[in-house]
Amino acid sequence: MLLTVPLLWVQIPRLPTSGHLLAHLVAFTALLVLSEQRPLTLARRDGELDQITVSSTWALALTICGPLALVVLAQGLSVALDDLLRRRGLLRMAFNVAQYVVTLCAARAAYSLVTGHGLLDIHSSFSPSDIPGTVVAALVFFLVNNGAVALVVALDQRLPALDVLREDVRVQGMTSAILLGLAPVAVVVADFSLWMLPMLVLPLLGVQRSAWVAARRQFEALHDGLTGLANRILFHHRTDRALVAGRGGDGYVAVMLLDLDHFKEVNDTLGHHVGDDLLRQVAERVGAALPDGVTLARLGGDEFAVLLPDAGAVEDVLAAAERVATVLHTPVLADGVRIGVQASIGIAHQPVAQATRDLLLQQADIALYRAKENRGEIQVYRPEIDQHTVQRLSLLADLHAAVGRGEFRLVYQPQVDTRTGRVVAVEALLRWHHPSQGVVPPDVFVPLAEQSGVVAALTRAALAEALTTLSLLHASGHRVEMAVNISARLLSDLELPRMVRDLIDARGVPATCVTIEVTESTISADPRRAMQVLKELRDTGMRVAVDDFGTGYSSLSYLRRLQPDELKVDRSFVTHMLDDENNAVIVRSTVELGHGLGLSVVAEGVEDDKTFARLRELGCDRVQGFLVARPMSVAALKVWLDSASQAGWRAAAQSAARGRGARPAGAWPDGAVPGAAAPRDLVDLSAAEVVAAEAVAADLVRAATRLPVTKPLPLADVLSFETR
């Protein structure tokens, strides 16, 4: 602004005191001041908003016709007034004023240099020979004005200044060209008639309206329509920008993925409008719990993402995640319904120098997958999780072929009545014997089977084999029950009851000897259908058991609705009940609760006599665990049951532990003829041995039972069959 003092001193004597030229200058000055208060809003690719003013038209018009001092003074005062009204800081106000002073002086100098007009001349006419100078002045106006801003932004955000300027050209270039291009038109129109200037305002209003519409569309393209948060596109862009800004430093960046647990249940039970209201409130709570400078985005459905560009130590990121989890614990009131909210959170934390956007999202997704396994956890990416996930992908590729190759086998674990000592049931447990990775545990392959769609075929095959085993055991004199587990995906299949009934009828076993085991989590996946399916199963005479009881979060409410026949106390409580008072209280309370509801109670994970004795004192009905027997093949089970029926389950357990002993009469050895030496467990047979044995299995059954068998049978169905 100080520059205007000598300029005014020089140009005051040259200012017109009356006439058309004075009116000309006054009109341009008034329009400049008014237009400064009506900025145009433009949306950038990163979601931020830019503002440019229509005053550029009138400022360049005054720059062309002069005097320079007047345009500098008018523009400077207009900018200062606008900054005061918008409560911007003094430092920013000083920069904005200085920016325009330099811009206007540079534009006038360029115009004078090309046209030959004096730097401080005043004139109102405009000729075709002035057009090249006007174009150069407009170009200088844009480059100097935006270049100064780009330099400051680049220094503040640690970005390349050229990249910032290039983005300015992309966002503002066309609009600025229109505004600056109207400046010589304004000079010509004013020279013709000042009354025509209002007509020139109309295209400026059109530009302003078009800019507003474009900014609105850009905002909608980069933000989630439900919550107003950044969407996936904007989140990706800001992540890339944060990584560029951090290059060359030693800082850290973090990405946090957040997924609501049981959100589908809210939608299915209360409706999507309640789910939408829940998502909006979750977005508000999470945003309020996060520090400034982070980006919160909704990626879709019930999944949110958080970008922490200056993450600091991993402990700081974990603290932020804990704050988010804490604010979500308070129930949400949506459509008059109090809803408990719980989220699983996965975190990726990497040095900026090593990170990429895809790597951060991949690692956060892997951590989130691990967190969702137990629901409500916070997991930070670790290399061992990544290795485990790669293994899972490999297993997923092998899963379909494994079913056809017969790599899945059932093993069985007996259950003993604590009062009589009699073996009353066995539980069928599915195992995958992978040719290169060995035994794959169920908690790994069952989720994979559910994801890949193999679970229906796998469950049907397992049920068929278990019921066949039950039929063979009954035929050999062992009147035990058979417990089988049903996955969450299959429990929502309304065709399941009919399939199980058909399998039971085909094998001629009593439905009352079949127990369907479900967990609280499998029921909660789709409660309405699960209850319907279980009711139909129960109506056929089958028993229903709640497995892993106590590890869920809504056990009592589900017990009331489910009305099971049996509770199974999870091994995590039983194993340490003698040395942990909390576990002891849980086990005792579960037994009392089950008996109070008229249910039988089974304790899993019993590994020593003291635990067995304590459970018997508490009145637990049945026990299952390594103390009784480890899971075994059907052939080994037949031997074990024969031994238990003759000498008791303890003698059978001791014999199995020693790994030797004579087989009872009528028992077929595994893959050998009667009288063979040390028998092997069925699961130890090679694939070639199993195929060779199954080739003659139908003949063996036909000879032993005189039943019409027309196709090969699994070896496990035959080896324990007792001939008469």
XYZ file of C-alpha atoms in Angstrom:
724
model
C 0.000 0.000 0.000
C 2.930 2.342 0.607
C 3.635 2.140 -3.119
C 0.383 3.980 -3.817
C 1.580 7.148 -2.022
C 4.232 8.187 -4.588
C 1.994 6.921 -7.393
C -0.857 9.131 -6.219
C 1.532 12.052 -5.790
C 2.592 11.706 -9.403
C -0.845 10.923 -10.862
C -3.102 13.324 -8.879
C -2.431 16.231 -11.248
C -3.345 13.974 -14.203
C -6.692 12.771 -12.791
C -9.721 14.167 -14.593
C -11.996 16.327 -12.499
C -15.099 15.955 -14.620
C -16.498 14.438 -17.763
C -16.868 10.996 -19.214
C -13.418 9.714 -18.196
C -14.026 10.492 -14.529
C -17.365 8.656 -14.608
C -15.577 5.851 -16.392
C -13.001 5.472 -13.598
C -15.544 5.846 -10.791
C -17.735 3.108 -12.286
C -14.836 0.677 -12.609
C -13.677 1.440 -9.061
C -17.158 0.943 -7.587
C -17.655 -2.328 -9.454
C -14.224 -3.536 -8.301
C -15.022 -2.860 -4.635
C -18.455 -4.508 -4.852
C -17.235 -7.540 -6.802
C -14.530 -8.246 -4.224
C -17.290 -9.138 -1.773
C -18.820 -11.764 -4.135
C -16.186 -14.479 -4.612
C -16.532 -17.437 -6.963
C -16.180 -20.867 -5.321
C -14.153 -23.496 -7.193
C -13.510 -27.066 -6.032
C -10.065 -28.577 -6.250
C -9.297 -32.219 -6.926
C -8.317 -32.723 -3.281
C -11.734 -31.564 -2.081
C -10.531 -28.167 -0.898
C -12.329 -25.048 -2.107
C -10.704 -22.125 -3.922
C -12.204 -18.656 -4.138
C -11.563 -16.127 -6.869
C -13.441 -12.856 -7.244
C -15.190 -11.193 -10.141
C -13.163 -8.091 -9.262
C -10.435 -9.440 -11.563
C -12.438 -8.131 -14.527
C -12.647 -4.577 -13.192
C -9.118 -4.581 -11.752
C -7.613 -5.468 -15.142
C -9.900 -2.935 -16.868
C -8.591 -0.194 -14.559
C -5.057 -1.453 -15.096
C -5.503 -1.044 -18.858
C -6.932 2.479 -18.838
C -5.265 3.776 -15.669
C -4.428 5.371 -13.436
C -2.296 2.665 -11.810
C -2.427 4.356 -8.388
C -6.220 4.247 -8.376
C -6.483 0.544 -9.178
C -3.803 -0.347 -6.594
C -5.562 1.735 -3.933
C -9.037 0.388 -4.752
C -7.914 -3.246 -4.930
C -5.851 -2.979 -1.753
C -8.666 -1.402 0.258
C -11.189 -3.947 -1.097
C -8.997 -6.898 -0.140
C -8.292 -5.454 3.312
C -12.002 -4.856 3.898
C -12.892 -8.395 2.823
C -10.232 -9.891 5.107
C -11.514 -7.823 8.041
C -15.097 -8.945 7.452
C -13.984 -12.589 7.253
C -11.782 -12.173 10.363
C -8.579 -13.241 8.725
C -5.300 -12.575 10.513
C -3.244 -9.434 9.979
C -0.363 -11.388 8.466
C -2.637 -12.970 5.886
C -4.234 -9.593 5.164
C -0.832 -8.021 4.568
C 0.151 -10.857 2.239
C -3.086 -10.594 0.235
C -2.740 -6.817 -0.188
C 0.928 -7.075 -1.173
C 0.100 -9.902 -3.580
C -2.401 -7.747 -5.484
C -0.157 -4.657 -5.482
C 2.658 -6.639 -7.106
C 0.225 -8.354 -9.504
C -1.322 -5.097 -10.724
C 2.019 -3.336 -11.145
C 3.413 -6.307 -13.073
C 0.327 -6.476 -15.305
C 0.477 -2.704 -16.065
C 4.178 -2.926 -16.803
C 3.599 -5.804 -19.241
C 0.746 -3.907 -20.915
C 2.847 -0.754 -21.288
C 5.816 -2.703 -22.597
C 3.799 -4.359 -25.385
C 1.504 -1.440 -26.352
C 3.909 1.459 -25.886
C 1.558 3.310 -23.523
C 3.250 5.046 -20.620
C 3.293 3.232 -17.306
C 1.398 6.036 -15.573
C -0.731 7.190 -18.506
C -4.514 7.543 -18.252
C -6.764 6.841 -21.246
C -10.234 5.457 -21.782
C -10.107 4.402 -25.410
C -9.177 0.938 -26.601
C -7.977 0.059 -30.086
C -7.300 -3.274 -31.793
C -3.577 -2.633 -31.449
C -3.994 -2.865 -27.669
C -5.275 -6.467 -27.797
C -1.830 -8.196 -27.704
C -0.810 -6.071 -24.736
C -4.072 -6.884 -22.966
C -3.538 -10.635 -23.502
C -0.001 -10.397 -22.103
C -1.211 -8.314 -19.149
C -3.943 -10.859 -18.378
C -1.441 -13.716 -18.517
C 0.974 -11.854 -16.212
C -1.922 -11.021 -13.875
C -2.850 -14.723 -13.533
C 0.700 -16.077 -13.226
C 1.935 -13.521 -10.681
C -1.256 -13.653 -8.619
C -1.494 -17.446 -8.517
C 2.251 -17.990 -8.458
C 2.584 -16.077 -5.188
C -0.174 -18.173 -3.593
C 1.258 -21.407 -4.985
C 4.661 -20.625 -3.491
C 3.223 -20.012 -0.030
C 1.031 -23.156 -0.169
C 3.962 -25.245 -1.372
C 6.153 -24.047 1.496
C 3.375 -24.619 4.048
C 2.406 -28.100 2.851
C 5.854 -29.190 1.694
C 4.691 -29.727 -1.880
C 6.416 -28.847 -5.169
C 5.440 -25.278 -6.101
C 5.117 -26.208 -9.772
C 2.599 -28.938 -8.929
C 0.500 -26.485 -6.917
C 0.588 -23.936 -9.733
C -0.328 -26.620 -12.261
C -3.352 -27.554 -10.152
C -4.313 -23.854 -9.976
C -4.223 -23.650 -13.761
C -6.401 -26.773 -14.001
C -8.964 -25.522 -11.472
C -8.974 -21.761 -12.109
C -7.607 -21.420 -15.629
C -10.838 -21.396 -17.620
C -12.795 -19.244 -15.164
C -9.934 -16.744 -14.834
C -9.597 -16.580 -18.621
C -13.277 -15.636 -18.911
C -13.058 -13.006 -16.167
C -9.859 -11.438 -17.463
C -11.040 -11.686 -21.058
C -14.042 -9.501 -20.198
C -11.759 -6.662 -19.003
C -11.075 -5.118 -22.470
C -14.754 -5.652 -23.312
C -15.614 -3.601 -20.217
C -13.291 -0.801 -21.369
C -14.881 -0.727 -24.815
C -18.431 -0.875 -23.394
C -17.715 1.928 -20.898
C -16.212 4.047 -23.658
C -19.375 3.508 -25.704
C -21.842 4.115 -22.862
C -21.663 3.729 -19.092
C -25.284 2.629 -19.157
C -24.187 -0.523 -20.941
C -21.929 -1.646 -18.067
C -24.805 -3.277 -16.096
C -25.392 -5.494 -19.133
C -21.833 -6.725 -18.702
C -22.660 -7.873 -15.177
C -25.025 -10.545 -16.549
C -22.323 -12.807 -18.052
C -20.345 -12.387 -14.837
C -23.342 -13.642 -12.869
C -23.564 -16.556 -15.304
C -19.909 -17.378 -14.673
C -20.532 -17.232 -10.942
C -23.541 -19.540 -11.197
C -21.677 -22.031 -13.389
C -18.758 -22.032 -10.972
C -21.122 -22.733 -8.074
C -22.751 -25.655 -9.902
C -19.368 -27.103 -10.857
C -18.100 -26.785 -7.277
C -21.237 -28.500 -5.985
C -20.842 -31.384 -8.395
C -17.180 -31.710 -7.526
C -18.052 -31.795 -3.842
C -20.651 -34.492 -4.423
C -18.158 -36.526 -6.461
C -15.615 -36.413 -3.636
C -17.853 -36.813 -0.586
C -20.221 -39.397 0.784
C -23.826 -38.362 0.260
C -25.047 -39.834 3.546
C -22.470 -38.588 6.051
C -20.778 -35.720 4.189
C -17.392 -37.331 4.827
C -14.702 -37.769 2.222
C -15.305 -40.757 -0.050
C -12.825 -43.324 -1.344
C -11.629 -41.141 -4.250
C -10.873 -38.155 -2.029
C -9.295 -40.381 0.627
C -6.941 -41.841 -1.981
C -6.015 -38.380 -3.248
C -5.275 -37.006 0.221
C -3.231 -40.077 1.072
C -1.137 -39.584 -2.058
C -0.697 -35.891 -1.246
C 0.356 -36.669 2.339
C 2.959 -39.133 1.072
C 4.339 -36.607 -1.423
C 4.485 -33.924 1.264
C 6.342 -36.232 3.637
C 8.957 -37.465 1.178
C 12.483 -36.785 2.329
C 11.521 -36.658 5.996
C 11.695 -39.228 8.751
C 8.033 -39.019 9.812
C 5.357 -41.684 9.913
C 1.963 -41.978 8.274
C -0.913 -44.184 9.413
C -4.172 -45.422 7.961
C -6.925 -46.732 10.199
C -9.812 -48.845 8.852
C -12.915 -49.093 11.023
C -15.747 -51.567 10.470
C -18.953 -51.695 12.523
C -19.769 -55.102 13.962
C -23.270 -56.515 13.416
C -24.377 -53.566 11.290
C -26.244 -55.905 8.948
C -28.357 -57.033 11.884
C -29.402 -53.420 12.501
C -30.456 -52.986 8.864
C -32.310 -56.285 8.725
C -34.069 -55.820 12.061
C -34.869 -52.099 12.176
C -34.674 -51.040 8.542
C -32.184 -49.172 6.379
C -33.388 -45.750 7.523
C -32.280 -46.618 11.069
C -28.988 -47.930 9.714
C -28.431 -44.670 7.833
C -29.136 -42.650 10.975
C -26.697 -44.859 12.885
C -23.975 -44.263 10.264
C -24.458 -40.486 10.460
C -24.129 -40.503 14.247
C -21.090 -42.774 14.100
C -19.458 -40.373 11.614
C -20.080 -37.436 13.952
C -18.711 -39.269 16.985
C -15.607 -40.560 15.253
C -14.883 -37.133 13.753
C -15.178 -35.485 17.164
C -12.783 -38.024 18.719
C -10.030 -37.493 16.138
C -7.382 -34.739 16.251
C -7.214 -31.887 13.754
C -5.409 -32.450 10.480
C -6.674 -35.986 9.838
C -9.037 -37.147 7.103
C -12.082 -39.226 8.016
C -13.739 -40.994 5.078
C -16.555 -43.434 4.537
C -15.400 -46.052 2.054
C -18.791 -47.710 1.724
C -21.341 -49.633 3.774
C -20.261 -49.614 7.405
C -16.532 -49.180 6.685
C -14.718 -45.956 7.549
C -11.103 -44.910 7.001
C -8.883 -42.442 8.830
C -5.692 -40.900 7.421
C -3.181 -39.596 9.957
C -0.526 -37.822 7.835
C 1.705 -36.908 10.806
C 1.119 -40.068 12.797
C 4.031 -40.005 15.203
C 4.686 -43.198 17.163
C 2.431 -46.229 16.869
C 1.379 -45.657 20.487
C -0.124 -42.313 19.451
C -2.134 -44.008 16.700
C -3.327 -46.682 19.123
C -4.393 -43.950 21.548
C -6.456 -42.325 18.793
C -8.033 -45.681 17.949
C -8.862 -46.256 21.620
C -10.573 -42.863 21.767
C -12.662 -43.791 18.747
C -13.602 -47.153 20.241
C -14.498 -45.485 23.545
C -16.876 -42.906 22.047
C -18.624 -45.660 20.109
C -19.300 -47.722 23.238
C -22.047 -45.340 24.322
C -25.326 -46.599 22.794
C -26.718 -44.600 19.875
C -30.338 -43.450 19.839
C -31.578 -43.999 16.274
C -35.257 -43.651 15.426
C -36.114 -43.993 19.109
C -34.139 -47.240 19.517
C -31.002 -47.513 21.673
C -28.403 -49.401 19.670
C -25.119 -50.671 21.027
C -22.239 -49.906 18.681
C -18.984 -51.816 18.473
C -16.247 -51.465 15.895
C -13.257 -53.501 14.791
C -10.230 -51.387 13.865
C -7.215 -52.256 11.736
C -4.151 -49.990 11.642
C -1.245 -49.655 9.219
C 1.697 -47.560 10.454
C 4.667 -46.979 8.167
C 7.552 -44.532 7.631
C 6.534 -42.048 4.956
C 9.685 -42.824 2.967
C 8.636 -46.489 2.593
C 4.872 -46.176 2.354
C 2.562 -46.190 -0.631
C -1.164 -45.705 -0.632
C -1.893 -49.264 -1.777
C 0.492 -50.708 0.819
C -1.116 -48.767 3.664
C -4.636 -49.786 2.668
C -3.620 -53.414 2.168
C -1.916 -53.640 5.559
C -4.782 -51.876 7.332
C -7.234 -54.259 5.680
C -5.213 -57.271 6.830
C -5.148 -55.904 10.379
C -8.906 -55.229 10.208
C -9.546 -58.810 9.085
C -7.664 -60.062 12.134
C -9.538 -57.637 14.420
C -12.906 -58.832 13.117
C -12.133 -62.438 13.956
C -12.845 -61.672 17.613
C -15.009 -58.591 17.011
C -14.373 -55.253 18.666
C -10.574 -55.533 18.660
C -7.894 -53.046 17.614
C -5.107 -54.651 15.606
C -1.929 -53.099 14.234
C -0.450 -54.672 11.125
C 2.418 -57.050 11.806
C 4.423 -59.075 9.275
C 3.287 -62.371 10.762
C -0.334 -61.446 10.073
C 0.574 -60.773 6.466
C 2.262 -64.147 6.118
C -0.769 -65.815 7.634
C -3.026 -64.030 5.175
C -0.909 -65.099 2.214
C -1.249 -68.646 3.472
C -5.008 -68.210 3.668
C -5.135 -67.050 0.059
C -3.177 -70.123 -0.963
C -5.549 -72.341 0.997
C -8.528 -70.622 -0.579
C -7.215 -71.567 -4.019
C -6.837 -75.210 -2.906
C -10.185 -75.463 -1.133
C -12.417 -76.515 -4.026
C -10.044 -79.227 -5.193
C -9.531 -80.436 -1.622
C -13.215 -81.353 -1.284
C -13.067 -83.441 -4.440
C -9.777 -85.101 -3.475
C -11.113 -86.233 -0.112
C -8.589 -84.242 1.929
C -11.266 -83.454 4.541
C -11.726 -86.108 7.213
C -13.840 -86.383 10.309
C -12.371 -87.238 13.686
C -14.418 -87.944 16.779
C -14.098 -87.045 20.462
C -16.164 -88.912 23.088
C -18.262 -87.337 25.846
C -18.630 -89.029 29.240
C -21.503 -88.814 31.738
C -19.964 -87.584 35.012
C -22.466 -89.472 37.182
C -22.439 -92.911 35.530
C -19.065 -92.832 33.781
C -20.769 -94.088 30.632
C -19.793 -92.814 27.183
C -22.974 -91.145 25.956
C -21.970 -89.173 22.881
C -19.238 -88.310 20.434
C -18.605 -85.014 18.660
C -17.656 -85.045 14.972
C -14.797 -82.648 14.227
C -13.756 -81.818 10.672
C -10.053 -81.760 9.775
C -8.280 -80.740 6.579
C -5.136 -82.708 5.767
C -3.449 -80.480 3.212
C -0.833 -82.322 1.126
C 1.847 -79.653 1.638
C 0.741 -77.587 4.681
C -0.313 -80.448 6.933
C -3.336 -80.274 9.185
C -5.245 -77.004 8.693
C -7.280 -76.041 11.798
C -11.027 -75.428 11.463
C -10.791 -71.775 12.555
C -8.769 -71.218 9.373
C -10.587 -73.288 6.745
C -14.195 -72.820 7.917
C -14.219 -69.019 7.243
C -12.560 -69.714 3.889
C -15.222 -72.281 3.046
C -17.948 -69.782 3.952
C -16.374 -67.088 1.785
C -15.836 -69.354 -1.219
C -19.264 -71.015 -1.189
C -17.822 -74.482 -0.540
C -19.334 -74.663 2.926
C -22.645 -76.182 1.796
C -21.036 -79.093 -0.033
C -18.484 -79.547 2.732
C -21.124 -79.574 5.472
C -23.324 -82.009 3.568
C -20.389 -84.379 3.104
C -19.419 -84.072 6.784
C -22.997 -84.651 7.948
C -23.335 -87.666 5.678
C -20.109 -89.185 7.002
C -20.977 -88.458 10.635
C -24.447 -89.997 10.316
C -23.005 -93.001 8.523
C -20.561 -93.423 11.400
C -23.440 -93.129 13.873
C -25.358 -95.830 11.999
C -22.335 -98.134 12.039
C -21.748 -97.510 15.751
C -25.375 -98.306 16.563
C -25.154 -101.467 14.475
C -22.107 -102.561 16.472
C -23.910 -102.037 19.808
C -22.734 -98.561 20.812
C -25.918 -96.507 21.366
C -24.257 -93.099 21.523
C -25.376 -89.706 20.303
C -23.593 -87.776 17.551
C -22.914 -84.024 17.822
C -22.145 -82.049 14.650
C -21.318 -78.354 14.172
C -23.155 -76.122 11.707
C -21.554 -73.003 10.229
C -23.161 -69.565 10.324
C -23.597 -69.456 6.545
C -25.461 -72.772 6.465
C -27.590 -71.958 9.495
C -29.333 -69.284 7.431
C -30.158 -71.803 4.676
C -33.837 -72.691 4.881
C -33.102 -75.930 2.994
C -30.845 -77.247 5.761
C -33.605 -79.011 7.793
C -34.794 -80.936 4.755
C -31.229 -81.936 3.861
C -30.527 -83.206 7.383
C -33.829 -85.109 7.509
C -33.041 -86.806 4.214
C -29.596 -87.851 5.464
C -31.036 -89.189 8.735
C -33.771 -91.150 6.940
C -31.299 -92.606 4.453
C -29.125 -93.968 7.268
C -31.913 -95.101 9.534
C -30.659 -93.420 12.712
C -32.971 -91.878 15.332
C -33.167 -88.091 15.078
C -33.083 -87.934 18.875
C -29.475 -89.213 18.753
C -28.325 -86.241 16.668
C -27.251 -82.970 18.298
C -26.768 -79.819 16.225
C -24.135 -77.556 17.793
C -24.240 -73.809 17.095
C -22.310 -70.904 18.544
C -23.681 -67.574 19.667
C -21.879 -65.861 16.792
C -23.422 -68.179 14.175
C -26.888 -67.351 15.503
C -26.242 -63.610 15.615
C -25.147 -63.543 11.971
C -28.808 -63.835 10.878
C -30.962 -64.374 13.998
C -34.343 -64.545 12.323
C -33.465 -67.273 9.850
C -31.281 -69.109 12.331
C -34.147 -69.380 14.784
C -36.466 -70.660 12.077
C -33.964 -73.268 10.857
C -33.199 -74.474 14.399
C -36.895 -74.734 15.212
C -37.457 -76.973 12.199
C -34.480 -79.121 13.172
C -35.776 -79.406 16.735
C -39.237 -80.335 15.472
C -37.764 -83.439 13.840
C -36.516 -84.625 17.244
C -32.910 -83.451 17.034
C -31.276 -81.766 20.001
C -29.722 -78.266 19.839
C -26.600 -77.338 21.807
C -25.050 -73.890 22.260
C -21.306 -74.346 21.773
C -18.610 -72.114 23.338
C -21.198 -70.699 25.731
C -20.115 -67.502 27.508
C -17.745 -66.222 24.838
C -20.419 -64.104 23.120
C -22.072 -60.914 24.324
C -25.784 -61.688 24.257
C -26.008 -65.189 25.672
C -29.061 -64.819 27.932
C -31.247 -63.164 25.306
C -30.410 -65.863 22.801
C -31.053 -68.632 25.324
C -34.544 -67.320 25.877
C -35.283 -67.243 22.147
C -33.346 -70.347 21.136
C -34.562 -72.731 23.868
C -31.664 -75.193 23.436
C -31.316 -78.613 25.004
C -27.681 -78.307 25.993
C -24.998 -75.772 26.940
C -21.314 -76.393 26.261
C -18.961 -74.450 28.543
C -16.042 -73.139 26.505
C -12.627 -74.653 27.147
C -11.150 -71.205 27.838
C -13.075 -71.192 31.153
C -12.719 -74.882 32.008
C -8.971 -75.242 31.482
C -8.058 -72.663 34.149
C -11.017 -72.990 36.486
C -8.884 -74.466 39.304
C -6.340 -71.636 39.386
C -8.512 -68.678 38.361
C -11.416 -67.693 40.566
C -13.148 -65.739 37.796
C -13.183 -68.774 35.516
C -14.402 -70.934 38.393
C -17.300 -68.553 39.012
C -18.207 -68.543 35.314
C -18.232 -72.345 35.125
C -20.260 -72.713 38.315
C -22.747 -70.051 37.226
C -23.146 -71.631 33.795
C -23.890 -75.035 35.318
C -26.447 -73.505 37.666
C -27.995 -71.472 34.849
C -28.267 -74.499 32.575
C -29.856 -76.667 35.239
C -32.176 -73.841 36.241
C -33.426 -73.747 32.641
C -33.718 -77.525 32.458
C -30.701 -77.949 30.160
C -27.840 -80.421 30.274
C -24.339 -78.936 30.572
C -21.185 -80.201 28.854
C -17.705 -78.988 29.822
C -15.073 -78.867 27.066
C -11.311 -78.901 27.541
C -11.137 -81.260 30.574
C -7.501 -82.350 30.775
C -6.919 -83.640 34.323
C -8.650 -85.603 37.085
C -8.905 -82.643 39.472
C -10.881 -80.629 36.956
C -13.081 -83.644 36.261
C -13.747 -84.127 39.989
C -14.575 -80.459 40.490
C -17.005 -80.461 37.554
C -18.714 -83.538 38.930
C -19.091 -81.776 42.298
C -20.679 -78.806 40.534
C -23.167 -81.138 38.869
C -21.879 -80.775 35.290
C -23.604 -83.500 33.272
C -20.947 -84.402 30.704
C -17.276 -83.752 30.068
C -15.154 -83.780 26.953
C -11.427 -83.291 26.580
C -7.989 -84.858 26.441
C -8.512 -86.542 29.811
C -11.204 -88.693 28.198
C -9.777 -88.992 24.700
C -8.163 -87.005 21.964
C -10.031 -86.647 18.649
C -9.606 -89.895 16.699
C -10.575 -91.581 13.449
C -13.692 -93.722 13.215
C -11.632 -96.906 13.314
C -9.781 -95.790 16.438
C -13.096 -94.675 17.931
C -14.535 -98.161 17.446
C -11.582 -99.672 19.288
C -11.846 -97.053 22.039
C -15.594 -97.583 22.525
C -15.188 -101.346 22.657
C -12.540 -100.927 25.330
C -14.637 -98.399 27.263
C -17.720 -100.632 27.217
C -15.720 -103.516 28.671
C -13.363 -101.800 31.142
C -14.612 -98.224 31.464
C -13.566 -95.010 29.797
C -10.502 -94.542 31.999
C -9.065 -97.860 30.904
C -9.790 -96.963 27.289
C -8.082 -93.601 27.782
C -5.014 -95.208 29.313
C -4.842 -97.771 26.517
C -5.083 -95.065 23.886
C -2.381 -93.048 25.665
C -0.030 -96.013 25.596
C -0.686 -96.362 21.858
C -0.859 -100.160 21.965
C -3.069 -103.013 23.160
C -5.105 -105.837 21.666
C -8.117 -104.925 19.601
C -11.477 -106.247 20.756
C -12.982 -109.003 18.670
C -14.757 -107.899 15.557
C -12.788 -104.691 15.055
C -11.136 -104.213 11.688
C -7.575 -102.895 11.785
C -6.781 -99.709 9.832
C -5.801 -100.725 6.303
C -4.794 -104.268 7.294
C -6.246 -107.679 8.014
C -7.141 -108.893 11.514
C -4.083 -109.745 13.541
C -1.876 -107.070 12.019
C 0.731 -105.439 14.241
C 0.640 -101.859 15.542
C -2.502 -100.316 14.078
C -2.378 -96.853 12.562
C -4.915 -94.073 12.894
C -7.024 -93.534 9.805
C -5.748 -89.987 9.468
C -2.208 -91.357 9.065
C -3.048 -93.310 5.898
C -1.639 -91.974 2.670
C -3.975 -90.908 -0.111
C -2.920 -93.883 -2.233
C -3.705 -96.311 0.600
C -7.134 -94.769 1.110
C -7.975 -94.936 -2.605
C -6.864 -98.566 -2.817
C -8.849 -99.518 0.254
C -11.988 -97.713 -0.887
C -11.881 -99.615 -4.180
C -12.857 -102.789 -2.305
C -14.956 -101.110 0.394
C -18.263 -101.856 -1.332
C -17.388 -105.542 -1.589
C -16.515 -105.679 2.107
C -19.815 -104.096 3.157
C -21.806 -106.235 0.746
C -20.166 -109.400 2.059
C -20.604 -108.407 5.693
C -24.140 -107.053 5.597
C -25.743 -108.439 2.403
C -26.898 -104.879 1.670
C -27.129 -103.663 -1.958
C -24.056 -101.451 -2.303
C -23.517 -100.197 -5.860
C -20.618 -97.738 -5.505
C -17.359 -97.439 -3.517
C -17.708 -96.212 0.051
C -15.310 -94.101 2.142
C -12.933 -96.315 4.058
C -13.912 -94.605 7.322
C -17.460 -95.908 6.890
C -16.301 -99.493 6.741
C -13.268 -100.071 8.937
C -15.126 -99.927 12.234
C -18.131 -101.960 11.083
C -18.492 -105.120 13.158
C -19.466 -108.208 11.177
C -21.907 -110.691 12.676
